[in-house]
Coordinates of C-alpha atoms in Angstrom, one line a residue:
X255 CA 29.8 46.8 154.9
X256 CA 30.2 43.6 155.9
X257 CA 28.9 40.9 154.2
X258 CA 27.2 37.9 156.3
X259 CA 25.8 35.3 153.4
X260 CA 28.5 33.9 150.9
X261 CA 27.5 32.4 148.0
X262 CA 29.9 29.3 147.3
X263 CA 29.6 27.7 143.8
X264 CA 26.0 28.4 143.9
X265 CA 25.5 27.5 147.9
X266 CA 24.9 29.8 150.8
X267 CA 27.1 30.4 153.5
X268 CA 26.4 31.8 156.6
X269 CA 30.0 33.8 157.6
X270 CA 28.7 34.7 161.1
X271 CA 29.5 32.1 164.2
X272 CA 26.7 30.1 165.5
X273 CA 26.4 30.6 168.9
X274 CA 23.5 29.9 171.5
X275 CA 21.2 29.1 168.1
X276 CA 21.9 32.4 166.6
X277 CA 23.9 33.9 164.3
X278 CA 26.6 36.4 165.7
X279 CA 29.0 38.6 163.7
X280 CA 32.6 39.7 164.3
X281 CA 33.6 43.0 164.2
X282 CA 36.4 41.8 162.2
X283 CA 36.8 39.4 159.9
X284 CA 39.8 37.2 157.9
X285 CA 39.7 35.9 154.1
X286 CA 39.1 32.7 153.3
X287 CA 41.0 31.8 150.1
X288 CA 40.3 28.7 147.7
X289 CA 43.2 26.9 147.0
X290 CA 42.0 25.8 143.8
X291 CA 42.7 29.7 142.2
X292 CA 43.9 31.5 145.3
X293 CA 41.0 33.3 144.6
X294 CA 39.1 35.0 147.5
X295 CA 35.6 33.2 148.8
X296 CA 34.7 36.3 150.9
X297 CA 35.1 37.4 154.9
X298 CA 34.5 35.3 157.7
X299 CA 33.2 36.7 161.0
X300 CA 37.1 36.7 163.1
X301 CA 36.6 35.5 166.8
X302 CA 37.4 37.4 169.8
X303 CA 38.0 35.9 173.7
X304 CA 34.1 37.4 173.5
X305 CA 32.9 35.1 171.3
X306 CA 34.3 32.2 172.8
X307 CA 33.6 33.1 176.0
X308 CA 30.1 33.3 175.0
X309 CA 29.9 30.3 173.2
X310 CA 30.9 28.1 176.3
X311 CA 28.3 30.0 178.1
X312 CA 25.7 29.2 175.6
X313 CA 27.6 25.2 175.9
X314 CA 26.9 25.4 179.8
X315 CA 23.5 26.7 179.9
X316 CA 22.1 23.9 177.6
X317 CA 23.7 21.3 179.0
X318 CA 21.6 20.3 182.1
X319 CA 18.8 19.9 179.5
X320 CA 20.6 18.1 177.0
X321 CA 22.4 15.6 179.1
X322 CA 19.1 14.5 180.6
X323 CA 18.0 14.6 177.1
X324 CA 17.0 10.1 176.8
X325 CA 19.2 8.2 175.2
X326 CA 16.9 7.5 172.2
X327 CA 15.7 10.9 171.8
X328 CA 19.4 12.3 171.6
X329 CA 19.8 9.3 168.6
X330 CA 16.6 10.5 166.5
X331 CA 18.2 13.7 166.7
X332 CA 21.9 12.8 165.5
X333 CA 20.2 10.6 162.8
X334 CA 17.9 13.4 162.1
X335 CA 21.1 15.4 161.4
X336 CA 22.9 12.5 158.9
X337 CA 19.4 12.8 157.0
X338 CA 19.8 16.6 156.9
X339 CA 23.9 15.8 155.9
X340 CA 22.8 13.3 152.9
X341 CA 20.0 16.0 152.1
X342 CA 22.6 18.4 151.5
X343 CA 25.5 16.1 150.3
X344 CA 26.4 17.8 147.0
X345 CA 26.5 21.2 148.6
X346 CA 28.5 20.1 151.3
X347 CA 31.1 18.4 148.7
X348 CA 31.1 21.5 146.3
X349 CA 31.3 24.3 149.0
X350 CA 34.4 21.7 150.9
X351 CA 36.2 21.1 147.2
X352 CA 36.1 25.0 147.0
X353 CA 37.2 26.0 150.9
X354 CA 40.0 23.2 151.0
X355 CA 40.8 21.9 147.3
X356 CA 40.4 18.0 148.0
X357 CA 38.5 16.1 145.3
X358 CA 35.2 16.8 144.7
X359 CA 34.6 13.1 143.3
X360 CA 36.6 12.0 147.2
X361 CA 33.8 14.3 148.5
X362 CA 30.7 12.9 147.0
X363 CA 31.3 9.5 147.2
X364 CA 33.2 8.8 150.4
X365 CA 34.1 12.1 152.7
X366 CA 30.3 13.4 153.0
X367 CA 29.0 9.5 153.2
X368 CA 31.2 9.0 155.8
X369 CA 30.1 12.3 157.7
X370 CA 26.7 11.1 157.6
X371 CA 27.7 7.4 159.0
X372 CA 29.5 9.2 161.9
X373 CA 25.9 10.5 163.5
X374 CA 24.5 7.4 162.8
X375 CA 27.1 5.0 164.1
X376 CA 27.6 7.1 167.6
X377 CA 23.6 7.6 167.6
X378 CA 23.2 3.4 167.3
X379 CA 26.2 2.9 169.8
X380 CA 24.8 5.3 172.1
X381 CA 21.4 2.9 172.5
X382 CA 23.9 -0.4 173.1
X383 CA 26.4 1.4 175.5
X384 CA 26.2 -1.0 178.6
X385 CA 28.5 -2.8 180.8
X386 CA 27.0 -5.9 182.6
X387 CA 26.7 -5.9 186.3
X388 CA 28.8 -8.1 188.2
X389 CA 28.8 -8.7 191.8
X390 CA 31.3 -8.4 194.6
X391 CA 30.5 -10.6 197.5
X392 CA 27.1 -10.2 197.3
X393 CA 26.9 -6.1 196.2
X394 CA 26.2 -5.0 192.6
X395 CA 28.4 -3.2 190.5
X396 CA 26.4 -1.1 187.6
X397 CA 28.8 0.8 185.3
X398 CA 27.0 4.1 183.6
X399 CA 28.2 7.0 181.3
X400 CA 27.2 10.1 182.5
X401 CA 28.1 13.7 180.5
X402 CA 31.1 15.5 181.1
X403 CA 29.9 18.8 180.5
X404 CA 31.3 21.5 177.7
X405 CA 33.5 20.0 175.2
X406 CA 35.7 22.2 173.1
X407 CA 36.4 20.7 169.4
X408 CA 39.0 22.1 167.2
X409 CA 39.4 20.5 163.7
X410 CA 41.7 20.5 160.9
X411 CA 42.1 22.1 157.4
X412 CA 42.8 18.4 155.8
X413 CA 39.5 16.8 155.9
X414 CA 37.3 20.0 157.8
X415 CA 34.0 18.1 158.5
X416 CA 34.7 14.7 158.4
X417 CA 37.2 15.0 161.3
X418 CA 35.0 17.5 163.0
X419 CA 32.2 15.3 163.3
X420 CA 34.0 12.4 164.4
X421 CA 34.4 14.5 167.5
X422 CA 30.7 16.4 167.4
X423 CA 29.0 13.2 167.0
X424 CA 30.2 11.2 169.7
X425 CA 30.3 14.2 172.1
X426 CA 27.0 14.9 171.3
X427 CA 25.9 11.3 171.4
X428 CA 27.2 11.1 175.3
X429 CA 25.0 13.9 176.2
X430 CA 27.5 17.2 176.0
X431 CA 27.6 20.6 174.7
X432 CA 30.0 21.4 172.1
X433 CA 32.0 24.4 171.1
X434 CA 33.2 23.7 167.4
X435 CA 36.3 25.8 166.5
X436 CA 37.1 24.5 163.1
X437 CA 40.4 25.3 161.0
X438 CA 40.6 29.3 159.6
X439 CA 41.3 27.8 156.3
X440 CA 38.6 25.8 155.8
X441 CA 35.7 27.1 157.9
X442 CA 32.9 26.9 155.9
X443 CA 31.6 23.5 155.8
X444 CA 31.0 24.0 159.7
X445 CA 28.9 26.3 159.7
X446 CA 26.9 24.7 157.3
X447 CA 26.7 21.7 159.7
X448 CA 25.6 24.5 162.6
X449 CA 22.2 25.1 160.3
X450 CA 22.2 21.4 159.3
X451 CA 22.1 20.0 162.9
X452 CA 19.4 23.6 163.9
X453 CA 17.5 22.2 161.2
X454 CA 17.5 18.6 162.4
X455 CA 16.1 19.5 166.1
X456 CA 19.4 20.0 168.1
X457 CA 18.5 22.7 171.2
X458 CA 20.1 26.1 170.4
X459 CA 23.5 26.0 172.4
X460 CA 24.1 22.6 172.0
X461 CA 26.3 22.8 169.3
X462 CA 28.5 26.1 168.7
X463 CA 30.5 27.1 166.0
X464 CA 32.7 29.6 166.9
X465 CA 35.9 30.5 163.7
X466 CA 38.7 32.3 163.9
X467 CA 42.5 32.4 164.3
X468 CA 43.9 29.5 167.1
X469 CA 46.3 32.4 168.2
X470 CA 43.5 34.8 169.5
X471 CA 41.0 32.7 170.7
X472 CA 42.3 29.2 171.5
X473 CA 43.3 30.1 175.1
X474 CA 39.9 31.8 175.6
X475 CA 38.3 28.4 174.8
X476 CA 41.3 25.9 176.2
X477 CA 41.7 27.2 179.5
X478 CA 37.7 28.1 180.5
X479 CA 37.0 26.5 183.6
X480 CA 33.8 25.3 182.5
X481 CA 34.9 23.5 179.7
X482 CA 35.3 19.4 180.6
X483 CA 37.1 18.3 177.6
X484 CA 39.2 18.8 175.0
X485 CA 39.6 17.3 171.5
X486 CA 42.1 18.5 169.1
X487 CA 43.8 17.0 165.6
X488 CA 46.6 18.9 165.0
X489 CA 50.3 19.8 165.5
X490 CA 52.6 18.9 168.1
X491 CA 53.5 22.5 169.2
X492 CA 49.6 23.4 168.8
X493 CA 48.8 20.2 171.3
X494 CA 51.7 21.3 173.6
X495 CA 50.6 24.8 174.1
X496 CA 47.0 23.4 174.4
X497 CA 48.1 20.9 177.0
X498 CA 49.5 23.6 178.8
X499 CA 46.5 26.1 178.9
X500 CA 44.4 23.0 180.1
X501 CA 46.5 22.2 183.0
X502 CA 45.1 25.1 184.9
X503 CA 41.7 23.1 185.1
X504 CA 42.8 19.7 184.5
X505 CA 40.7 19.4 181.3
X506 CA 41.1 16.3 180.2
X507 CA 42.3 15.8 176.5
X508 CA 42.7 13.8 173.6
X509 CA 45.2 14.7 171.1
X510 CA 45.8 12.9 167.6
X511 CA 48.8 15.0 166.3
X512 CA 49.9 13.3 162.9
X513 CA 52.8 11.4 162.1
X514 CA 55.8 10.2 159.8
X515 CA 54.0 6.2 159.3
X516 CA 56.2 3.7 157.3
X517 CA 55.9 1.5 155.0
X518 CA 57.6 -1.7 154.4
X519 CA 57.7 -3.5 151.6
X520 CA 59.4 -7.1 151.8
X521 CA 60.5 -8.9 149.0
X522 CA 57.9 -11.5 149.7
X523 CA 55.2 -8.7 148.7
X524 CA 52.7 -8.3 145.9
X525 CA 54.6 -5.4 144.4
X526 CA 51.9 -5.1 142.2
X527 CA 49.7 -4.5 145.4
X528 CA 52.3 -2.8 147.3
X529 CA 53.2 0.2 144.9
X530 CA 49.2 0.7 144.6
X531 CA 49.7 1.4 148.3
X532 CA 52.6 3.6 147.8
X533 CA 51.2 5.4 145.3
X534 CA 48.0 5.8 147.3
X535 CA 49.5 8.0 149.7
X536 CA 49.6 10.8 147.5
X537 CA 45.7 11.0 148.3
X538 CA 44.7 14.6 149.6
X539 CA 48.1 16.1 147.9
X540 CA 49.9 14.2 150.8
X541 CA 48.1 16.0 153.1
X542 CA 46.6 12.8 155.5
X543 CA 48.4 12.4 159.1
X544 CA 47.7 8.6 158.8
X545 CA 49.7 8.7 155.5
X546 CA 52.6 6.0 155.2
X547 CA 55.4 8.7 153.7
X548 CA 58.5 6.6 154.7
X549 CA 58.8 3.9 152.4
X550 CA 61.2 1.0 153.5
X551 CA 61.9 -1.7 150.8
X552 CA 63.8 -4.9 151.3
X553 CA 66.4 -4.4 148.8
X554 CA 66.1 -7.7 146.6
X555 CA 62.8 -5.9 145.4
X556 CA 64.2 -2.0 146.0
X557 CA 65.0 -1.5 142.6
X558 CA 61.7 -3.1 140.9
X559 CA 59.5 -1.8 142.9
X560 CA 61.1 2.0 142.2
X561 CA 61.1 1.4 138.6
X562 CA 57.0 0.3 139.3
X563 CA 56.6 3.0 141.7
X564 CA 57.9 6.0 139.2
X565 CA 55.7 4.6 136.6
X566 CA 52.4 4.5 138.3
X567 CA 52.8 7.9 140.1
X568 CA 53.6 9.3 136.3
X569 CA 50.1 8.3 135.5
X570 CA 48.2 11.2 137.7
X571 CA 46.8 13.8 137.1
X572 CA 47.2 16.9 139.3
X573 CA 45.4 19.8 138.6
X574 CA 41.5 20.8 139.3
X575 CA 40.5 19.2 142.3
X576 CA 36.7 19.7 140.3
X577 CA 37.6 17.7 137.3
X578 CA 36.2 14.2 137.8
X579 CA 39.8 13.5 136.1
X580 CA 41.8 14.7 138.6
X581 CA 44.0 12.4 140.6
X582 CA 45.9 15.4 142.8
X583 CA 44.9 18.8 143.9
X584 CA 46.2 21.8 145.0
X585 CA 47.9 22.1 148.9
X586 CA 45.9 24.3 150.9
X587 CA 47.5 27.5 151.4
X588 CA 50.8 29.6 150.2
X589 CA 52.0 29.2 153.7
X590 CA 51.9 25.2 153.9
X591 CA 53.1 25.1 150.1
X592 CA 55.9 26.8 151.4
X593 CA 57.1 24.5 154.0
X594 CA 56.3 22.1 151.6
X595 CA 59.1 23.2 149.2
X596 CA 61.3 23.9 151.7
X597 CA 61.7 20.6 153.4
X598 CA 62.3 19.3 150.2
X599 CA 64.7 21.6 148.9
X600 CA 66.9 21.3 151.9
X601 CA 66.7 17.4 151.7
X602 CA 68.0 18.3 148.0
X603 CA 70.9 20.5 149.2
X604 CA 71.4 17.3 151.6
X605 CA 72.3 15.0 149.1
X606 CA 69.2 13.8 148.4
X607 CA 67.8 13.0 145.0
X608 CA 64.2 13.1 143.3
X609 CA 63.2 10.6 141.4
X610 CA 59.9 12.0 141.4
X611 CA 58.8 15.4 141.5
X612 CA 61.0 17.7 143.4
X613 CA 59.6 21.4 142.6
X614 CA 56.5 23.8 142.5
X615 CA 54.2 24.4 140.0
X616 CA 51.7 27.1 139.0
X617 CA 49.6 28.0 141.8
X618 CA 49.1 25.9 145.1
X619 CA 50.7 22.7 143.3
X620 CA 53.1 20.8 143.8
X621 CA 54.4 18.0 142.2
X622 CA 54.2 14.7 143.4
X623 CA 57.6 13.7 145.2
X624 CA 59.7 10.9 146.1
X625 CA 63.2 11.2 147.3
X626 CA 66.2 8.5 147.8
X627 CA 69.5 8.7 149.5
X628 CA 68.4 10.0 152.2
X629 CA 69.7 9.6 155.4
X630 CA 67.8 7.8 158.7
X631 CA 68.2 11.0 161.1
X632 CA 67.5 13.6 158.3
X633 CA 65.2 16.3 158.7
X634 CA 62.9 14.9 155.6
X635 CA 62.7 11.5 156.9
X636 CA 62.1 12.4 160.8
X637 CA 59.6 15.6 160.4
X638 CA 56.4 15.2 158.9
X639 CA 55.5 17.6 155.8
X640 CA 52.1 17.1 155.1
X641 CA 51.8 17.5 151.4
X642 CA 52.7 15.0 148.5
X643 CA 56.6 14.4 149.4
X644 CA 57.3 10.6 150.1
X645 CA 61.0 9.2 151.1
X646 CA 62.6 5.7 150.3
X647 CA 65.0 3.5 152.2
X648 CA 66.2 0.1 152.1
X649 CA 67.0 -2.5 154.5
X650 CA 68.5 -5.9 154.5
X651 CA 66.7 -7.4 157.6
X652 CA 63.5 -7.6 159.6
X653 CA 65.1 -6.2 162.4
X654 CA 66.2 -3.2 160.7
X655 CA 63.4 -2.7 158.7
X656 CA 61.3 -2.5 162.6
X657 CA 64.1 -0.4 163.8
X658 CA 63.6 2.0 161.1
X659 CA 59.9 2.0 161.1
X660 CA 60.2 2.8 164.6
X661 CA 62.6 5.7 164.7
X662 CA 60.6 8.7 164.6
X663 CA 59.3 10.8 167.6
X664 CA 55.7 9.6 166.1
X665 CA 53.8 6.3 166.1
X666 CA 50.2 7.0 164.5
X667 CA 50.4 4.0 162.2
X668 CA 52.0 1.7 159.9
X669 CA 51.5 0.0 156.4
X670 CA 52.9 -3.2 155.8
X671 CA 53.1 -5.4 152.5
X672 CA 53.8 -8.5 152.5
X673 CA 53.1 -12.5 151.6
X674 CA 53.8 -14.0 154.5
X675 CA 51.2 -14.2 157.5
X676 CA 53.9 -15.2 160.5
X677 CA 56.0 -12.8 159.4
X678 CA 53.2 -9.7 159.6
X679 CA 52.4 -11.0 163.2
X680 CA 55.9 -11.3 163.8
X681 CA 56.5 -7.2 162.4
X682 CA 53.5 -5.7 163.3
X683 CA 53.7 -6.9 167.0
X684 CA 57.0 -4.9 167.3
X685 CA 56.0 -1.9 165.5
X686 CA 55.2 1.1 167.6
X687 CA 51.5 2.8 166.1
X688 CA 48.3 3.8 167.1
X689 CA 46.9 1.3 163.6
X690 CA 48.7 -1.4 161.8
X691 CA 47.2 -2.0 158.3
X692 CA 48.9 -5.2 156.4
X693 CA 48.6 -5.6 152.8
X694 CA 45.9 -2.6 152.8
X695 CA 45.2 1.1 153.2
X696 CA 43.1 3.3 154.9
X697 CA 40.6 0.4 156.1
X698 CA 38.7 2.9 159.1
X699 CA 36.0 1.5 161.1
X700 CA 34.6 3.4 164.0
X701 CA 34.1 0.8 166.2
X702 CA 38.2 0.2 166.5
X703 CA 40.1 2.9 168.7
X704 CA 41.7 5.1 166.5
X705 CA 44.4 7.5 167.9
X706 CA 48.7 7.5 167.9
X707 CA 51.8 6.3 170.3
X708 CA 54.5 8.4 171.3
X709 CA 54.2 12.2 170.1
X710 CA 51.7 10.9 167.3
X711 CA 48.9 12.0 170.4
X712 CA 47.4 11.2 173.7
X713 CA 44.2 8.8 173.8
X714 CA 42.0 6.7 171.7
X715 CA 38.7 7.5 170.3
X716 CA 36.0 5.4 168.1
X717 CA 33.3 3.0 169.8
X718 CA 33.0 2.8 173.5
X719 CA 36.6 4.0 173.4
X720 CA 34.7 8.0 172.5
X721 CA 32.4 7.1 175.1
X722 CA 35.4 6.5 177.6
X723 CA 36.6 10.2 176.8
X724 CA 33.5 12.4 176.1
X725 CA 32.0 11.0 179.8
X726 CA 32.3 10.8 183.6
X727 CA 32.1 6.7 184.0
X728 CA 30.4 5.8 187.6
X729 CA 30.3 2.7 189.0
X730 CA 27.7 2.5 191.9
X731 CA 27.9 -0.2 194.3
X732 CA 24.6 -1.5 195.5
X733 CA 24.5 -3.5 198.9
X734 CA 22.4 -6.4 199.1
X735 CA 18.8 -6.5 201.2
X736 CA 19.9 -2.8 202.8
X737 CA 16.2 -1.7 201.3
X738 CA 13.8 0.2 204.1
X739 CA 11.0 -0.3 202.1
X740 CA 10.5 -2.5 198.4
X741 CA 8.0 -0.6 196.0
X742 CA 8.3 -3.7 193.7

């Protein structure tokens, strides 16, 4: 028998899909493992074309309602659900920790924050979304935002709810339906979010959770005519073959796809500052598309700021990603900690050597990494790996250090350290990403557009930039004195 309620370090899980405001089983299900143990958490219901299908017909049938849904009312409701978010905040954190192995401390004090500040910053921006009239010879121009419709959602493993509610909150904020299809290996802190935002007021069919394998029921959500748009984080193959299934309808999409960001370090730097950095992009086991994995030092500096480098990173502490100690958890599943060791030990068989790390250890772990002499068009340094494996070069010259910041196929950001302010305006006008951060890390505000050049993805969301996406925009032009009749 199946069972439908999991019990997650002492929290409930529903295992079912949320669709149309109900629960709905599977007839099949998949296991969701903890990385932490690779220990099983239980069965989750497995999604069929069926399921999807039915979830974007519960999306379309509430949408007339919602989308006239007032502006104001739709806020109360989003904030309503942040309240219900901070309500539950350690139980969100402990059942996330346990589905995808990031740091429980990480959860409770920023991760789960932040997912309540996404409701509440699209909720607020949602009441100040306006574009001031203007006139053209003697007509009036009024911009609005009107819904799109449908909006299929599908989410990552790395951070599961924070990056799905940056996408549920604005799409919901801007009047649509969603259809949530979050990552099959962490799943379960979306369905906690379904009863969450059921609890907080949101109409049944609204929002929709529907899990399950990408293979069997992606197309099923991607190419449904009623569906108006898309958002997925992801891989470039996944976003190409979603791309494609989309073109049948001309869905529109945005696509933030990860990337291979550098960081340069001149030898005007802090070092002290700019190996913090370095060494901060070991957060989430390496696995953070924004992280800066290339390192590119001016070589005055080069071999001071390795000998800095190796002895920082040899200060943290991998291991439970529960211990308040921890510095480093686990990578999320066998399969990734595979490719993981396998980019690194064909950069090794390359010619490369480890100065850090290099190997596996007991269970989903593995050790921190940074490799030198390594060459520009290598597979290490051009493909992104996604777990804690970090690469160092040196260069002699601006110019080549902006050449080799800007050789990859991606462009999602950039990390630059360094001491002088015309050079930084100088580099960072020339370097090809989506976000530029100088002398600083991982400095995210919603109201900036957030999104990647080149094969990094397609589109920018945050601020009026989600409202852009998630809507229709109408301009309505107005002649002057053309009225029959004035009811003042």
């Amino acid at each position: 028998m199946i069972e439908h309620t999991l019990t997650v370090a002492g929290a409930t899980v529903d295992a079912r899909h949320w669709i149309g405001g109900e629960r709905v089983a599977s007839a099949e299900t998949f296991t969701d493992v903890s990385p932490i143990d690779g220990c099983a958490i239980g069965e989750i219901a497995r999604g069929t074309p069926a399921e999807a299908a039915a979830a974007v017909a519960a999306a379309k049938a509430a949408f007339p309602a919602w989308a006239a849904t007032p502006r104001a009312e739709r806020a109360r409701i989003l904030h309503a659900v942040a309240d219900g978010v901070e309500k539950r905040l350690e139980e969100l954190a402990i059942v996330e920790t346990t589905d995808n192995g990031a740091l429980l401390r990480s959860h409770r004090h920023g991760v789960m924050p932040r997912v309540a500040h996404n409701f509440r910053f699209f909720a607020d921006w949602l009441l100040k979304l306006e574009h001031e009239d203007f006139d053209t010879r003697g007509h009036t121009n009024h911009v609005s935002w009107d819904p799109a419709g449908p909006s299929v959602l599908i989410t990552p493993w790395n951070a599961p709810l924070m990056l799905a509610t940056w996408k549920v909150a604005p799409a919901l904020a801007a009047g649509n339906t969603v259809v949530l299809k979050p990552a099959e290996w962490s799943p379960l802190t979306a369905s906690l979010l379904a009863d969450i935002a059921a609890e907080a007021g949101l109409p049944a069919g609204v929002l929709n959770v529907v899990q399950g394998y990408g293979s069997e029921i992606g197309d099923a959500l991607t190419s449904h005519p009623d569906v108006r748009r898309i958002s997925f984080t992801g891989s470039v193959p996944t976003a190409r073959r979603i791309a494609a299934s989309a073109a049948a309808h001309l869905t529109p999409l945005s696509l933030e796809l990860g990337g291979k960001s550098p960081l340069l370090v001149f030898a005007d730097a802090d070092l002290d500052l700019a190996v913090d950095l370095a060494v901060e992009q070991y957060d989430n086991a390496g696995q953070v598309c924004l992280a800066a994995t290339r390192f590119l030092v001016e070589e005055p500096v080069a071999e001071e700021f390795t000998r800095r480098f190796v002895e920082k990173a040899g200060q943290l502490t991998q291991g439970d990603p529960r211990d308040e100690g921890t510095d480093i958890g686990p990578s999320i599943h066998p399969r990734q900690l595979e490719k993981i060791d396998g980019f690194v030990r064909r950069a090794l068989d390359a010619g490369a050597r480890a100065v850090v790390g290099g190997h596996r250890k007991d269970g989903h772990y593995y050790a921190p990494t940074l490799l030198t002499d390594v060459a520009q068009d290598s597979e290490i340094v051009q493909e992104e790996v996604f777990g804690p494996v970090l690469t160092l070069q040196t260069f002699t010259t601006e110019d080549e250090a902006v050449r080799l910041a800007n050789d990859t196929r991606f462009g999602l950001a950039a990390t630059l350290a360094t001491g002088d302010r015309e050079r930084a305006e100088r580099v960072t006008a020339r370097l090809v990403a989506g976000t530029v951060w100088v002398n600083c890390f991982f400095v995210r505000d919603l109201q900036a557009p957030f999104g990647g050049s080149r094969q990094s993805g397609v589109g920018r969301e945050g601020g009026s930039w989600s409202f852009d996406f998630y809507c229709d925009l109408k301009n309505t032009v107005t002649a002057p004195n053309g009225w029959s009749q004035d009811h003042g």
